[in-house]
PDB file of C-alpha atoms in Angstrom:
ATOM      1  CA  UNK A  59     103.945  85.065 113.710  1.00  0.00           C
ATOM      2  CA  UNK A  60     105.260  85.824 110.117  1.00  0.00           C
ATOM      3  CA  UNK A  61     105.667  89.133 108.957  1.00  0.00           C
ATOM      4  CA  UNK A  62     105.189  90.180 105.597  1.00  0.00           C
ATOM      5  CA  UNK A  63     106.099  93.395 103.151  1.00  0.00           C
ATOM      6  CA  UNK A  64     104.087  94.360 101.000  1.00  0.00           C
ATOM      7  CA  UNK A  65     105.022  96.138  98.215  1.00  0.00           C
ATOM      8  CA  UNK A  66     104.163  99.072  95.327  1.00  0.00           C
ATOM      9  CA  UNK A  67     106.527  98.651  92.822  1.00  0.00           C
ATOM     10  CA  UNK A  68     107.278 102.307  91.117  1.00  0.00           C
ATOM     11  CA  UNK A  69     109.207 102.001  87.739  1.00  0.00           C
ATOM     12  CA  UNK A  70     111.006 105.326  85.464  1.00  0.00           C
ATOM     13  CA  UNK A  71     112.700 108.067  86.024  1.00  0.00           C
ATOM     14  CA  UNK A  72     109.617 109.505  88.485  1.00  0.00           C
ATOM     15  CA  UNK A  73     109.333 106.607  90.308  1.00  0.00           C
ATOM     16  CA  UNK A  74     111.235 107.547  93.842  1.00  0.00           C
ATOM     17  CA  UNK A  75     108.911 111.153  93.654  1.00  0.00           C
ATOM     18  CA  UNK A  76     105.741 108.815  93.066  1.00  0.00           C
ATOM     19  CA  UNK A  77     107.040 105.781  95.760  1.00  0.00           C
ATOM     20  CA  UNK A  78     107.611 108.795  98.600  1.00  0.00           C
ATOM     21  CA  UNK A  79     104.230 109.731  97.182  1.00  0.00           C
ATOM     22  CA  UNK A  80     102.353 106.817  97.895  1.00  0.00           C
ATOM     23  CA  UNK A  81     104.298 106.264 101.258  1.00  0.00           C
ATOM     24  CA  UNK A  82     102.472 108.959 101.852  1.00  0.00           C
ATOM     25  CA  UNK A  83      99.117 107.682 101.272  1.00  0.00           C
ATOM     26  CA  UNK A  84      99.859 104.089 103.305  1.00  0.00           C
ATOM     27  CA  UNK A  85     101.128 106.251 106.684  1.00  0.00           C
ATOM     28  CA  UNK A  86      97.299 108.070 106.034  1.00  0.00           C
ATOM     29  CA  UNK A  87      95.851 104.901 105.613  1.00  0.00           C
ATOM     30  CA  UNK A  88      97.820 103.265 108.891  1.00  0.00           C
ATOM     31  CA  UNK A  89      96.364 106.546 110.599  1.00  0.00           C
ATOM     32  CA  UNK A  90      93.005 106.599 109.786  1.00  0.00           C
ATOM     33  CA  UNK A  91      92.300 102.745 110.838  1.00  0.00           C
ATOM     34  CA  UNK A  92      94.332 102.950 113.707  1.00  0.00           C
ATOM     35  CA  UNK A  93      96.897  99.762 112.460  1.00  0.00           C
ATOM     36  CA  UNK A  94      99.763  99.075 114.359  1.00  0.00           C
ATOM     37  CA  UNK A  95     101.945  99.173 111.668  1.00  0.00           C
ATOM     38  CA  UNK A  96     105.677 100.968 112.391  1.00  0.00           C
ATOM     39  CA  UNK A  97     107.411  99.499 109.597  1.00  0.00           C
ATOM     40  CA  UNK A  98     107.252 101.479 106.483  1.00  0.00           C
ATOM     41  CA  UNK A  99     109.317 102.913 103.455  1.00  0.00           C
ATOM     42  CA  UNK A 100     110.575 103.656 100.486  1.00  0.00           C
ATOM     43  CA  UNK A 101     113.740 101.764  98.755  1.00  0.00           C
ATOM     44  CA  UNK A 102     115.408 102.854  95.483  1.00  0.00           C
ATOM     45  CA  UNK A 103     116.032  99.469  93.536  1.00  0.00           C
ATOM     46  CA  UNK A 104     117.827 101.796  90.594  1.00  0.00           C
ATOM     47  CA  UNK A 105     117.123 105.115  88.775  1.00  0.00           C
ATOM     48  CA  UNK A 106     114.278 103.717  87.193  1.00  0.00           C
ATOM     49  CA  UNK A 107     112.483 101.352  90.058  1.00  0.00           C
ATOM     50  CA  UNK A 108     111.906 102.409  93.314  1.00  0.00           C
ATOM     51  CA  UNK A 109     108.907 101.044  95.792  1.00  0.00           C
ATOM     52  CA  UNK A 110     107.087 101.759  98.495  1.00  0.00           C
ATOM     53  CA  UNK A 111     106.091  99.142 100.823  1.00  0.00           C
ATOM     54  CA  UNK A 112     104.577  98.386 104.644  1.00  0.00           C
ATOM     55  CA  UNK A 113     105.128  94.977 106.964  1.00  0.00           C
ATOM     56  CA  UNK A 114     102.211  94.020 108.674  1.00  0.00           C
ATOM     57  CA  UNK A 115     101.538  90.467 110.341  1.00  0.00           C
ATOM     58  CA  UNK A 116     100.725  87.959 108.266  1.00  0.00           C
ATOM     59  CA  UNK A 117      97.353  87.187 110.513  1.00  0.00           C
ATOM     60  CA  UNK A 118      96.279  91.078 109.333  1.00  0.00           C
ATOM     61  CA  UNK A 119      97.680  90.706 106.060  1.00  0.00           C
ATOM     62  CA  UNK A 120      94.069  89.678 103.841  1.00  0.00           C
ATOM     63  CA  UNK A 121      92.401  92.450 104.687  1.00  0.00           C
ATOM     64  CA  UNK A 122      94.718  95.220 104.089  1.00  0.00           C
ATOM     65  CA  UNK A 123      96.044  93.383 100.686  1.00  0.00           C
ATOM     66  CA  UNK A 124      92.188  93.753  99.436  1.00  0.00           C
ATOM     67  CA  UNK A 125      91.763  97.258 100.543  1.00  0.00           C
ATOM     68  CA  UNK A 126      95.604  98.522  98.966  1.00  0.00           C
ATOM     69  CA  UNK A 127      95.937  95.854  96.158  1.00  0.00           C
ATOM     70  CA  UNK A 128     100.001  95.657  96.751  1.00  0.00           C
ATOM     71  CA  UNK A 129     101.926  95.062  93.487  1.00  0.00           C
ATOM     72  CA  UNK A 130     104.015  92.084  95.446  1.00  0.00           C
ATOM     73  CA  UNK A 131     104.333  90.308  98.567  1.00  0.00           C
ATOM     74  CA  UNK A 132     107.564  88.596 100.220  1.00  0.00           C
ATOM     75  CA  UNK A 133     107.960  87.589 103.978  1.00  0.00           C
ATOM     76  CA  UNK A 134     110.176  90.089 105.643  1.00  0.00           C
ATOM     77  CA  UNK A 135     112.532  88.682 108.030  1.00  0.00           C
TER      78      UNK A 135
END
C-alpha cells in the first residue's frame, strides 16, 4: 500500500513557530480519532518556508484530506 505526506506549507519569517504550531494540532487530531499515524513533522525548507506534514496510507488518505484540507500531497517513499 502507498503511503502518502501530506503537507501544510508555512511561508515567512514565522513560519517554523506556526509549522511546530500546527504539528501540534495534527498529533491532537491523530489522538482524538484514534489514527494510527506515527509519522509526523516539521521540516525547515529555508528561513522563510517551513511545513508541517503527516503520512498516512493512501487507502485512509480521502477522509483525513477533507477533514485537514492539506496545502499539498506527494507519495512518501
Amino acid at each position: 500500500m502507498r503511503k502518502l505526506k501530506l503537507i501544510w506549507d508555512f511561508r515567512g519569517p514565522a513560519g517554523q513557530k506556526t509549522a511546530e504550531h500546527h504539528l501540534v494540532h495534527l498529533k491532537e487530531y491523530i489522538e482524538i480519532n484514534q489514527l494510527d499515524i506515527t509519522v509526523t513533522g516539521v521540516e525547515t525548507i529555508n528561513d522563510m518556508h517551513s511545513l508541517a506534514y503527516l503520512v498516512v496510507d493512501e487507502a485512509e488518505m480521502k477522509p483525513i484530506r477533507d477533514q485537514l484540507k492539506p496545502h499539498r500531497g506527494l507519495v512518501y517513499s
